């Protein structure tokens, strides 16, 4: 059943035009959280070291490449000589819940990758079966039940939703983005290979090639989970022939925008380090978006700048607009406003140092490059999640619209709760979920919604909501456990639902985005019997220590010391008063023995010398 309205947050920007909209549909299959296997934290908790590890390091010959010391090293390094490193690297290649579909099995059985017993179909099938058996033995503990990987299962009286995998959700990526004038678009969805595809639909396709400095490295330029590309040493470059479309389509309008979702690796890069550049080297360019420490730099060739795009427009030093975090950055140019820079939907207020000029002198022999200059000596380090080139200057409303749409592979997960007593049928709690990086998921904006617009919720109490993964509640990232609210007719909107929280949270990835199964649990929901968390047990209050004994011995204070010395020497205190006044603050002010300091001793000695001197000088 399709929801009658579009999600407001994704449709609100429709006034800016040119956008996509997301239609919600119910999950096709409703299932309870299954008994799911998940990897324990360390290899020592499993039989990995006696099953899979010996195979990949021995007969399997994976050690020839999948180790960092190999001359032909290839990541992941699951044949590492360090067992925990190998275990961490291979987890994403093993499907505990369906061993035959494990990537390390498929590579042998179906793709005939470096089979060790022979190159025939039968030999590779046998090698794949051997790897599958090793995985199954690891799951069973290889004869040691204490190391068996045991399934997690949710049971009553826990109140829980139906379960979903990420791919069971409604694809929400790029929701309501403004893309009417895009001429080159890189969403980095491929996730493998050496080509970043131009998905703008504007011919010719300006595809980019991943070009690491070290051809054997898998980290210099690498794909990032959840759509993205990481650049450490190298570049991602297009050819000059296809790059020509940028010059042709931008000079035809006389305006353009560079848009990116970017994560700078640090705030120390200079040069400017090239994030996105359409150029031929360090001295010739059509445009460049770069980084100088905390600043974004916008260089552009025009009739009022030189062939290197200078003077450049930079964000103000004091504002520190560039941060080593995920940011939405847009640079625009048009003949009226000149160059502008926007960060996270906001104009930085930095003014172009020159008049706008025109773009008639742009060179059509330059190439589009990400992460470096074409000459290779202006390295930028960081992650790009999206890059788009528009041949119009985006308006403030369009930039805000694209910022609000977000970035990456996102899904709306609709967790069914319609079978819980006191909750209307067809009810869901919807999350926006994405694979945040190669190690975690981002959950945000939980919303109660019913896909039947004629149904109102009444009053549904909800308390202590938790996110579950693979049969158990996630050990960290439980940002919604403090929820104690009610879903009511007054707060509910039939088209957009009722938002339960505006905060987001990150939980760890376990078996991979294709295999991890999510669900929700509650302490209270509807009229179902409450399921309070276990009692923490009695609070043990430590004994209060007895007060320390106070010494019967003490010291004289400053006035007492002065009076004592006057009595012992027979010298009037008035005679040495000038000296005493100087030393008074250095003499003891407390009778406690433990407060006596070496400075007190020095002051007493100086005062004693003054009294003795007065006594000697007294001829009487």
Coordinates of C-alpha atoms in Angstrom, one line a residue:
X1 CA 0.0 0.0 0.0
X2 CA 1.4 3.4 -1.0
X3 CA 1.2 6.3 1.5
X4 CA -1.0 9.0 0.2
X5 CA 1.4 11.8 0.8
X6 CA 5.1 12.4 0.4
X7 CA 7.4 12.7 3.3
X8 CA 7.4 16.4 4.1
X9 CA 11.1 16.9 4.7
X10 CA 11.8 15.6 1.2
X11 CA 9.0 17.4 -0.5
X12 CA 9.2 20.7 1.3
X13 CA 11.8 22.0 -1.2
X14 CA 9.6 21.4 -4.2
X15 CA 9.2 25.2 -4.7
X16 CA 12.9 25.3 -5.8
X17 CA 11.9 22.9 -8.6
X18 CA 13.8 20.2 -10.5
X19 CA 13.7 17.7 -7.7
X20 CA 13.1 14.0 -7.0
X21 CA 10.4 12.9 -4.6
X22 CA 10.2 9.7 -2.5
X23 CA 7.0 7.6 -2.4
X24 CA 6.7 5.4 0.7
X25 CA 5.6 1.8 0.3
X26 CA 5.1 -0.9 2.9
X27 CA 7.6 -3.8 3.3
X28 CA 6.6 -6.7 1.1
X29 CA 7.3 -9.3 3.8
X30 CA 6.7 -8.9 7.5
X31 CA 9.0 -11.1 9.6
X32 CA 10.0 -11.4 13.2
X33 CA 13.7 -10.9 14.1
X34 CA 15.4 -14.1 13.3
X35 CA 17.9 -16.2 15.1
X36 CA 21.0 -14.5 13.6
X37 CA 24.7 -15.2 13.9
X38 CA 27.1 -12.4 14.4
X39 CA 30.9 -12.3 14.6
X40 CA 32.3 -12.2 18.2
X41 CA 34.7 -9.3 18.9
X42 CA 38.0 -11.2 18.7
X43 CA 39.4 -14.2 16.9
X44 CA 40.1 -15.9 20.3
X45 CA 36.4 -16.2 20.9
X46 CA 36.0 -18.3 17.8
X47 CA 37.7 -21.3 16.1
X48 CA 38.9 -19.0 13.3
X49 CA 42.6 -19.7 14.0
X50 CA 42.1 -23.5 13.5
X51 CA 39.8 -23.4 10.5
X52 CA 39.6 -20.5 8.0
X53 CA 43.0 -18.9 8.9
X54 CA 45.2 -21.9 8.3
X55 CA 43.4 -22.4 4.9
X56 CA 43.9 -18.8 3.6
X57 CA 47.6 -18.9 4.8
X58 CA 48.4 -22.4 3.7
X59 CA 46.8 -24.5 0.9
X60 CA 44.5 -21.7 -0.2
X61 CA 47.5 -19.6 -1.3
X62 CA 45.7 -16.4 -0.4
X63 CA 48.9 -15.4 1.5
X64 CA 50.5 -14.8 -1.9
X65 CA 48.6 -11.5 -2.2
X66 CA 46.3 -10.8 0.7
X67 CA 49.0 -9.8 3.1
X68 CA 50.7 -6.4 3.5
X69 CA 54.2 -7.8 3.0
X70 CA 53.4 -9.3 -0.4
X71 CA 55.0 -7.8 -3.6
X72 CA 51.5 -8.0 -5.1
X73 CA 49.6 -7.1 -2.0
X74 CA 45.8 -6.8 -2.2
X75 CA 43.4 -5.7 0.4
X76 CA 41.7 -7.0 2.5
X77 CA 44.7 -8.6 4.3
X78 CA 42.8 -11.6 5.6
X79 CA 45.9 -13.8 5.2
X80 CA 47.9 -11.6 7.7
X81 CA 50.3 -13.4 10.0
X82 CA 48.5 -11.6 12.9
X83 CA 45.4 -13.6 13.6
X84 CA 43.3 -10.7 14.9
X85 CA 44.2 -8.6 11.8
X86 CA 43.2 -11.4 9.5
X87 CA 40.0 -12.0 11.4
X88 CA 39.0 -8.3 11.2
X89 CA 39.7 -8.2 7.5
X90 CA 37.8 -11.4 6.5
X91 CA 34.6 -10.8 8.4
X92 CA 33.1 -8.7 5.6
X93 CA 33.8 -11.6 3.2
X94 CA 32.0 -14.3 5.2
X95 CA 28.3 -14.7 5.6
X96 CA 27.8 -16.6 8.8
X97 CA 24.0 -17.1 8.2
X98 CA 24.5 -18.4 4.7
X99 CA 28.1 -19.8 4.3
X100 CA 27.6 -20.8 0.6
X101 CA 27.0 -17.1 -0.3
X102 CA 30.2 -16.0 1.4
X103 CA 32.4 -13.9 -0.8
X104 CA 35.5 -16.0 -0.2
X105 CA 33.4 -19.0 -1.4
X106 CA 31.9 -17.3 -4.4
X107 CA 35.3 -16.1 -5.6
X108 CA 36.5 -19.7 -5.9
X109 CA 33.4 -21.6 -6.8
X110 CA 31.8 -19.2 -9.3
X111 CA 34.5 -16.8 -10.3
X112 CA 37.5 -19.2 -10.5
X113 CA 39.8 -16.8 -8.7
X114 CA 43.3 -18.3 -8.0
X115 CA 42.0 -21.8 -7.3
X116 CA 44.9 -23.9 -5.8
X117 CA 44.0 -27.4 -7.0
X118 CA 43.6 -26.5 -10.6
X119 CA 41.9 -24.1 -13.0
X120 CA 39.0 -26.3 -14.1
X121 CA 35.4 -25.7 -13.1
X122 CA 35.5 -28.9 -11.0
X123 CA 38.8 -27.9 -9.2
X124 CA 37.5 -24.5 -8.4
X125 CA 34.2 -26.0 -7.2
X126 CA 36.2 -28.3 -4.9
X127 CA 38.3 -25.4 -3.5
X128 CA 35.1 -23.4 -2.9
X129 CA 33.6 -26.3 -1.0
X130 CA 36.8 -26.6 1.1
X131 CA 36.5 -22.9 2.0
X132 CA 32.8 -23.3 2.8
X133 CA 33.5 -26.3 5.1
X134 CA 36.2 -24.3 6.9
X135 CA 33.6 -21.5 7.6
X136 CA 31.0 -24.1 8.8
X137 CA 33.6 -25.6 11.1
X138 CA 34.4 -22.2 12.5
X139 CA 30.8 -21.5 13.2
X140 CA 30.4 -24.9 15.0
X141 CA 33.6 -24.3 17.0
X142 CA 35.7 -27.0 15.3
X143 CA 35.1 -29.4 18.2
X144 CA 35.2 -26.8 21.0
X145 CA 31.7 -25.8 22.0
X146 CA 33.0 -22.8 23.9
X147 CA 34.1 -21.3 20.6
X148 CA 30.9 -22.0 18.7
X149 CA 29.2 -18.9 17.3
X150 CA 25.7 -19.0 18.8
X151 CA 22.7 -17.4 17.3
X152 CA 21.0 -14.5 19.0
X153 CA 17.2 -14.7 19.2
X154 CA 14.6 -12.2 20.5
X155 CA 11.9 -13.9 22.6
X156 CA 8.8 -12.9 24.6
X157 CA 8.2 -10.9 26.8
X158 CA 10.3 -8.4 24.8
X159 CA 8.1 -6.0 22.9
X160 CA 9.6 -5.8 19.4
X161 CA 8.9 -4.7 15.9
X162 CA 9.2 -6.7 12.7
X163 CA 12.7 -7.0 11.3
X164 CA 14.2 -5.5 8.2
X165 CA 17.4 -5.5 6.3
X166 CA 18.8 -2.3 4.8
X167 CA 17.7 -3.4 1.3
X168 CA 14.1 -4.0 2.5
X169 CA 13.7 -0.2 2.9
X170 CA 12.5 2.4 0.5
X171 CA 15.5 4.0 -1.4
X172 CA 15.7 7.6 -0.2
X173 CA 19.0 8.7 -1.8
X174 CA 19.0 12.0 -3.4
X175 CA 15.5 12.8 -2.2
X176 CA 14.2 16.0 -3.8
X177 CA 17.6 17.2 -4.9
X178 CA 17.7 20.0 -7.5
X179 CA 19.3 18.5 -10.5
X180 CA 17.8 20.3 -13.5
X181 CA 21.0 21.8 -14.7
X182 CA 23.5 19.1 -13.9
X183 CA 26.1 18.4 -16.6
X184 CA 28.3 16.0 -14.7
X185 CA 27.4 13.9 -11.6
X186 CA 29.4 11.5 -9.5
X187 CA 27.5 9.6 -6.7
X188 CA 30.2 6.9 -6.4
X189 CA 27.7 4.1 -6.2
X190 CA 29.8 1.5 -8.0
X191 CA 31.8 0.6 -5.0
X192 CA 34.3 -1.5 -7.0
X193 CA 36.6 -1.3 -10.0
X194 CA 38.6 1.7 -11.3
X195 CA 35.9 3.8 -12.9
X196 CA 33.7 6.5 -11.2
X197 CA 30.7 6.8 -13.5
X198 CA 29.2 10.1 -14.6
X199 CA 25.5 9.6 -14.0
X200 CA 24.3 13.0 -15.2
X201 CA 22.8 11.6 -18.4
X202 CA 24.5 14.4 -20.4
X203 CA 26.6 13.1 -23.2
X204 CA 29.5 12.4 -23.6
X205 CA 29.8 10.6 -20.2
X206 CA 32.7 12.2 -18.3
X207 CA 33.7 9.0 -16.4
X208 CA 36.7 9.3 -14.1
X209 CA 39.5 6.8 -13.5
X210 CA 40.8 6.0 -10.0
X211 CA 44.6 6.7 -10.3
X212 CA 46.6 5.8 -7.1
X213 CA 50.2 6.9 -6.9
X214 CA 51.1 3.2 -6.1
X215 CA 49.3 1.0 -8.7
X216 CA 49.4 -1.9 -6.2
X217 CA 47.8 0.1 -3.4
X218 CA 44.2 -0.4 -2.4
X219 CA 44.2 2.5 0.0
X220 CA 45.8 5.4 -2.0
X221 CA 42.5 5.9 -3.8
X222 CA 39.7 3.6 -2.5
X223 CA 35.9 3.2 -2.4
X224 CA 34.1 4.0 0.8
X225 CA 31.0 2.1 2.0
X226 CA 27.7 3.9 1.7
X227 CA 28.8 5.6 -1.6
X228 CA 32.0 7.6 -1.6
X229 CA 35.7 7.6 -2.5
X230 CA 38.7 8.2 -0.3
X231 CA 41.8 9.9 -1.6
X232 CA 45.1 9.7 0.2
X233 CA 47.8 9.5 -2.5
X234 CA 46.8 9.9 -6.1
X235 CA 43.8 11.3 -8.0
X236 CA 40.6 10.5 -9.8
X237 CA 40.8 11.9 -13.4
X238 CA 38.9 12.3 -16.6
X239 CA 40.1 12.5 -20.1
X240 CA 40.4 15.9 -21.9
X241 CA 38.1 14.8 -24.7
X242 CA 35.1 14.2 -22.5
X243 CA 36.0 17.1 -20.1
X244 CA 35.5 19.4 -23.1
X245 CA 31.7 19.2 -22.4
X246 CA 32.3 21.2 -19.3
X247 CA 33.8 24.1 -21.2
X248 CA 31.2 24.0 -23.9
X249 CA 28.1 23.8 -21.7
X250 CA 29.3 26.3 -19.1
X251 CA 30.5 29.0 -21.6
X252 CA 27.1 28.7 -23.3
X253 CA 25.3 29.9 -20.2
X254 CA 28.1 32.1 -18.7
X255 CA 27.5 30.7 -15.3
X256 CA 28.0 27.5 -13.3
X257 CA 28.1 25.8 -9.9
X258 CA 30.5 23.2 -8.3
X259 CA 28.7 21.1 -5.7
X260 CA 30.3 18.5 -3.4
X261 CA 29.8 16.6 -0.2
X262 CA 33.3 16.4 1.2
X263 CA 35.2 15.2 4.3
X264 CA 38.7 16.8 4.4
X265 CA 41.1 14.5 6.2
X266 CA 42.6 17.4 8.2
X267 CA 42.8 21.2 8.4
X268 CA 46.6 21.4 7.7
X269 CA 46.5 20.9 3.9
X270 CA 47.8 23.8 1.7
X271 CA 48.7 24.6 -1.8
X272 CA 45.8 25.1 -2.2
X273 CA 45.3 21.3 -2.2
X274 CA 43.1 20.5 -5.1
X275 CA 39.6 19.1 -4.2
X276 CA 38.0 19.5 -7.6
X277 CA 39.9 21.1 -10.5
X278 CA 39.4 21.6 -14.2
X279 CA 42.9 22.4 -15.3
X280 CA 46.2 21.5 -17.0
X281 CA 48.7 21.9 -14.1
X282 CA 49.7 24.3 -11.4
X283 CA 49.7 27.4 -13.7
X284 CA 46.6 26.9 -16.0
X285 CA 43.0 26.2 -15.1
X286 CA 39.4 27.0 -15.9
X287 CA 38.3 26.4 -12.3
X288 CA 39.5 24.9 -9.0
X289 CA 37.9 24.2 -5.6
X290 CA 40.8 23.9 -3.2
X291 CA 41.8 23.8 0.5
X292 CA 44.2 26.0 2.5
X293 CA 44.0 24.8 6.1
X294 CA 40.6 26.0 7.4
X295 CA 39.7 27.8 4.1
X296 CA 38.0 26.9 0.9
X297 CA 39.5 28.5 -2.1
X298 CA 37.8 29.2 -5.4
X299 CA 40.0 29.8 -8.4
X300 CA 38.6 30.7 -11.8
X301 CA 39.8 31.9 -15.2
X302 CA 37.9 34.9 -16.5
X303 CA 38.3 38.2 -18.2
X304 CA 39.1 39.8 -14.8
X305 CA 41.5 37.1 -13.5
X306 CA 44.6 35.5 -15.0
X307 CA 45.1 32.2 -16.6
X308 CA 45.6 30.5 -13.2
X309 CA 42.3 31.8 -11.8
X310 CA 43.9 34.5 -9.6
X311 CA 43.2 36.5 -7.6
X312 CA 41.2 33.6 -6.0
X313 CA 38.2 33.9 -3.6
X314 CA 38.8 32.3 -0.2
X315 CA 36.7 32.0 2.9
X316 CA 37.8 34.2 5.8
X317 CA 40.6 32.9 8.0
X318 CA 38.7 33.9 11.2
X319 CA 35.5 32.0 10.2
X320 CA 37.3 28.6 9.8
X321 CA 34.5 27.5 7.5
X322 CA 36.4 24.3 6.5
X323 CA 36.3 21.5 9.0
X324 CA 37.5 17.9 9.0
X325 CA 33.9 16.7 8.9
X326 CA 31.2 15.9 6.4
X327 CA 30.3 19.3 4.7
X328 CA 28.1 20.3 1.8
X329 CA 30.1 22.9 -0.2
X330 CA 28.9 24.8 -3.3
X331 CA 30.7 27.4 -5.3
X332 CA 28.8 29.5 -7.8
X333 CA 29.6 32.0 -10.5
X334 CA 27.3 34.3 -12.5
X335 CA 27.9 37.6 -14.3
X336 CA 25.9 39.5 -11.6
X337 CA 27.3 38.2 -8.4
X338 CA 30.6 36.9 -9.5
X339 CA 32.1 34.0 -7.4
X340 CA 30.4 32.8 -4.2
X341 CA 31.0 30.0 -1.7
X342 CA 28.3 28.2 0.4
X343 CA 29.0 25.8 3.2
X344 CA 26.2 23.6 4.6
X345 CA 23.6 25.7 2.8
X346 CA 24.8 29.0 4.1
X347 CA 26.5 31.8 2.1
X348 CA 29.9 32.5 3.7
X349 CA 29.6 36.3 3.0
X350 CA 33.0 36.3 1.3
X351 CA 33.1 38.9 -1.5
X352 CA 34.8 38.2 -4.9
X353 CA 37.9 40.5 -4.9
X354 CA 37.4 41.2 -8.6
X355 CA 34.4 42.1 -10.9
X356 CA 32.6 39.1 -12.4
X357 CA 33.9 39.2 -15.9
X358 CA 33.2 36.5 -18.5
X359 CA 34.3 33.0 -19.3
X360 CA 35.1 33.4 -23.0
X361 CA 38.8 32.5 -22.5
X362 CA 38.2 29.0 -21.0
X363 CA 40.4 26.3 -22.5
X364 CA 38.8 23.1 -23.9
X365 CA 42.0 21.0 -23.6
X366 CA 41.9 20.8 -19.8
X367 CA 40.8 17.8 -17.8
X368 CA 38.6 17.3 -14.8
X369 CA 40.5 15.9 -11.8
X370 CA 39.5 15.1 -8.2
X371 CA 42.0 15.1 -5.3
X372 CA 45.1 16.5 -7.0
X373 CA 46.4 18.7 -9.8
X374 CA 46.9 17.0 -13.1
X375 CA 50.6 17.4 -12.6
X376 CA 50.4 15.4 -9.4
X377 CA 51.9 17.9 -7.0
X378 CA 48.9 19.5 -5.3
X379 CA 47.7 16.4 -3.3
X380 CA 44.5 16.7 -1.3
X381 CA 43.5 14.1 1.2
X382 CA 39.9 13.3 2.3
X383 CA 36.7 11.7 1.2
X384 CA 34.2 12.7 -1.5
X385 CA 30.7 11.5 -1.2
X386 CA 29.2 13.4 -4.2
X387 CA 30.4 15.7 -6.9
X388 CA 28.1 17.6 -9.3
X389 CA 28.8 20.3 -11.9
X390 CA 25.8 22.5 -12.9
X391 CA 25.9 24.9 -15.8
X392 CA 23.8 27.4 -13.9
X393 CA 24.5 29.2 -10.7
X394 CA 22.4 27.5 -8.0
X395 CA 20.1 29.9 -6.0
X396 CA 20.2 30.0 -2.2
X397 CA 16.9 28.0 -2.1
X398 CA 18.3 25.3 -4.5
X399 CA 21.5 25.0 -2.4
X400 CA 19.5 24.7 0.8
X401 CA 17.3 22.1 -0.9
X402 CA 20.3 19.9 -1.9
X403 CA 21.8 20.3 1.6
X404 CA 18.5 19.2 3.2
X405 CA 18.4 16.1 0.9
X406 CA 21.7 14.8 2.3
X407 CA 24.0 12.4 0.6
X408 CA 24.9 8.7 0.4
X409 CA 23.0 5.5 0.1
X410 CA 19.9 6.2 2.2
X411 CA 16.8 4.1 2.9
X412 CA 13.6 4.7 4.8
X413 CA 13.1 1.6 7.0
X414 CA 9.5 1.1 8.0
X415 CA 9.5 -1.1 11.1
X416 CA 6.1 -2.7 11.4
X417 CA 4.4 -2.5 14.9
X418 CA 0.8 -3.0 13.7
X419 CA 0.6 -6.4 15.5
X420 CA 1.4 -4.9 19.0
X421 CA -1.8 -4.7 21.1
X422 CA -3.2 -1.2 21.3
X423 CA -1.5 -0.1 18.0
X424 CA -3.6 0.2 14.8
X425 CA -2.9 -2.2 12.0
X426 CA -0.6 -0.8 9.3
X427 CA 1.4 1.3 11.7
X428 CA 5.1 1.7 11.4
X429 CA 8.1 3.5 13.0
X430 CA 10.1 4.9 10.2
X431 CA 13.8 5.7 10.3
X432 CA 16.1 7.3 7.8
X433 CA 19.0 4.8 7.7
X434 CA 22.3 4.8 5.8
X435 CA 25.6 3.0 5.8
X436 CA 27.6 5.9 7.4
X437 CA 31.0 4.5 6.4
X438 CA 32.7 1.1 6.1
X439 CA 32.1 0.4 9.8
X440 CA 28.8 1.8 10.9
X441 CA 25.1 2.8 10.2
X442 CA 23.5 6.1 10.8
X443 CA 19.9 6.0 12.1
X444 CA 18.0 9.3 12.4
X445 CA 14.6 10.9 12.8
X446 CA 12.3 8.1 14.0
X447 CA 8.7 8.9 13.0
X448 CA 5.4 7.1 13.7
X449 CA 3.3 6.7 10.6
X450 CA 0.3 4.7 9.3
X451 CA 0.1 4.1 5.6
X452 CA -3.7 4.3 5.7
X453 CA -4.4 8.0 5.7
X454 CA -7.9 7.4 7.2
X455 CA -6.4 5.8 10.4
X456 CA -5.7 8.0 13.5
X457 CA -3.5 6.6 16.3
X458 CA -5.6 7.6 19.3
X459 CA -3.2 7.5 22.2
X460 CA -0.2 5.1 22.1
X461 CA 2.3 5.3 25.0
X462 CA 5.9 4.6 23.9
X463 CA 8.8 4.3 26.3
X464 CA 12.5 3.3 26.0
X465 CA 12.9 2.4 22.4
X466 CA 16.1 0.6 21.4
X467 CA 17.7 -0.5 18.1
X468 CA 18.3 -4.2 17.6
X469 CA 20.8 -5.8 15.2
X470 CA 21.1 -9.5 14.4
X471 CA 18.9 -10.8 17.2
X472 CA 20.1 -8.5 20.1
X473 CA 20.1 -4.9 21.1
X474 CA 23.1 -2.9 19.8
X475 CA 25.7 -2.5 22.6
X476 CA 26.3 1.2 21.8
X477 CA 24.4 4.0 20.1
X478 CA 21.1 3.6 22.0
X479 CA 20.1 7.3 21.7
X480 CA 16.4 6.6 22.1
X481 CA 16.3 4.8 25.4
X482 CA 15.2 8.0 27.2
X483 CA 12.1 8.4 25.1
X484 CA 9.0 8.5 27.2
X485 CA 6.2 9.9 25.0
X486 CA 2.8 9.3 23.6
X487 CA 1.6 9.2 20.0
X488 CA -1.6 11.2 19.9
X489 CA -4.2 12.4 17.4
X490 CA -3.3 16.0 18.2
X491 CA 0.4 15.5 17.3
X492 CA -0.2 13.2 14.4
X493 CA -0.4 14.3 10.8
X494 CA -1.9 11.7 8.4
X495 CA 0.5 12.7 5.6
X496 CA 3.8 13.1 7.5
X497 CA 3.2 11.1 10.8
X498 CA 4.5 12.1 14.2
X499 CA 8.3 12.7 14.7
X500 CA 9.5 11.0 17.8
X501 CA 13.0 12.5 18.0
X502 CA 15.1 14.8 15.9
X503 CA 18.4 13.3 16.9
X504 CA 20.4 10.6 15.1
X505 CA 22.7 7.9 16.3
X506 CA 25.4 5.6 14.9
X507 CA 25.6 1.8 15.6
X508 CA 28.3 -0.6 14.5
X509 CA 28.2 -2.6 11.3
X510 CA 28.5 -6.3 12.0
X511 CA 27.9 -8.8 9.1
X512 CA 27.8 -6.3 6.3
X513 CA 25.1 -4.1 4.8
X514 CA 23.6 -7.0 2.8
X515 CA 23.3 -9.3 5.8
X516 CA 22.7 -7.2 9.0
X517 CA 19.1 -7.4 10.2
X518 CA 17.5 -4.6 12.2
X519 CA 14.5 -4.3 14.6
X520 CA 13.2 -2.2 17.4
X521 CA 12.5 -3.1 21.0
X522 CA 10.4 -1.2 23.6
X523 CA 9.8 -1.2 27.3
X524 CA 6.3 0.2 26.7
X525 CA 4.2 0.3 23.5
X526 CA 0.5 0.5 23.1
X527 CA -1.4 -1.8 25.6
X528 CA 1.2 -4.6 25.5
X529 CA 2.4 -5.6 28.9
X530 CA 5.4 -3.5 29.9
X531 CA 8.8 -5.0 29.6
X532 CA 11.0 -3.1 32.1
X533 CA 14.8 -3.6 31.9
X534 CA 16.4 -5.9 34.4
X535 CA 16.9 -4.4 37.9
X536 CA 20.4 -3.2 38.3
X537 CA 20.5 -4.8 41.8
X538 CA 21.1 -3.3 45.2
X539 CA 23.3 -0.2 45.3
X540 CA 26.4 -0.8 47.5
X541 CA 27.4 2.3 49.4
X542 CA 31.1 2.2 50.4
X543 CA 31.9 2.6 54.1
X544 CA 32.8 6.2 55.0
X545 CA 36.3 6.2 56.3
X546 CA 36.8 7.2 59.9
X547 CA 38.2 10.7 60.3
X548 CA 41.9 10.9 60.6
X549 CA 43.3 11.4 64.1
X550 CA 44.5 14.9 64.9
X551 CA 48.0 15.3 66.4
X552 CA 48.3 16.8 69.9
X553 CA 51.5 18.5 68.8
X554 CA 51.3 21.8 66.9
X555 CA 53.3 24.9 66.0
X556 CA 53.1 28.5 67.2
X557 CA 51.5 31.0 64.9
X558 CA 53.2 34.2 63.7
X559 CA 52.3 36.4 66.7
X560 CA 53.1 33.6 69.2
X561 CA 56.5 33.1 67.6
X562 CA 57.2 36.8 67.8
X563 CA 56.1 37.0 71.5
X564 CA 58.2 33.9 72.4
X565 CA 61.4 35.3 70.9
X566 CA 60.8 38.6 72.7
X567 CA 60.4 36.8 76.0
X568 CA 63.5 34.5 75.5
X569 CA 65.8 37.3 74.4
X570 CA 64.4 40.1 76.6
X571 CA 64.3 42.3 73.5
X572 CA 61.2 44.4 73.0
X573 CA 59.0 43.3 70.1
X574 CA 58.9 47.0 69.0
X575 CA 62.6 46.9 68.3
X576 CA 62.4 44.2 65.6
X577 CA 58.8 45.2 64.4
X578 CA 60.0 46.4 61.0
X579 CA 61.6 43.0 60.3
X580 CA 58.5 41.1 61.7
X581 CA 56.2 43.1 59.5
X582 CA 58.1 42.0 56.5
X583 CA 58.3 38.3 57.6
X584 CA 54.8 38.0 59.0
X585 CA 53.1 36.5 55.9
X586 CA 55.9 34.0 55.6
X587 CA 55.4 32.7 59.2
X588 CA 52.9 29.9 60.2
X589 CA 49.2 31.0 60.2
X590 CA 47.9 27.6 61.4
X591 CA 48.8 25.5 64.4
X592 CA 48.4 22.2 62.5
X593 CA 51.7 20.3 62.3
X594 CA 51.1 19.1 58.8
X595 CA 50.7 22.6 57.5
X596 CA 54.3 23.6 58.5
X597 CA 56.4 24.3 55.4
X598 CA 60.1 24.9 54.8
X599 CA 59.3 28.6 54.0
X600 CA 58.1 28.9 57.6
X601 CA 61.4 27.6 58.9
X602 CA 63.4 30.1 56.9
X603 CA 61.2 33.0 58.2
X604 CA 61.6 31.9 61.8
X605 CA 65.4 31.7 61.3
X606 CA 65.5 35.3 59.9
X607 CA 63.3 36.6 62.7
X608 CA 65.6 34.8 65.3
X609 CA 68.7 36.5 63.7
X610 CA 67.0 39.9 64.0
X611 CA 66.3 39.3 67.7
X612 CA 69.8 38.0 68.4
X613 CA 71.3 41.0 66.6
X614 CA 69.2 43.4 68.6
X615 CA 70.3 41.6 71.8
X616 CA 74.0 41.8 70.9
X617 CA 73.7 45.5 69.9
X618 CA 72.0 46.3 73.3
X619 CA 74.9 47.6 75.5
X620 CA 72.7 47.6 78.5

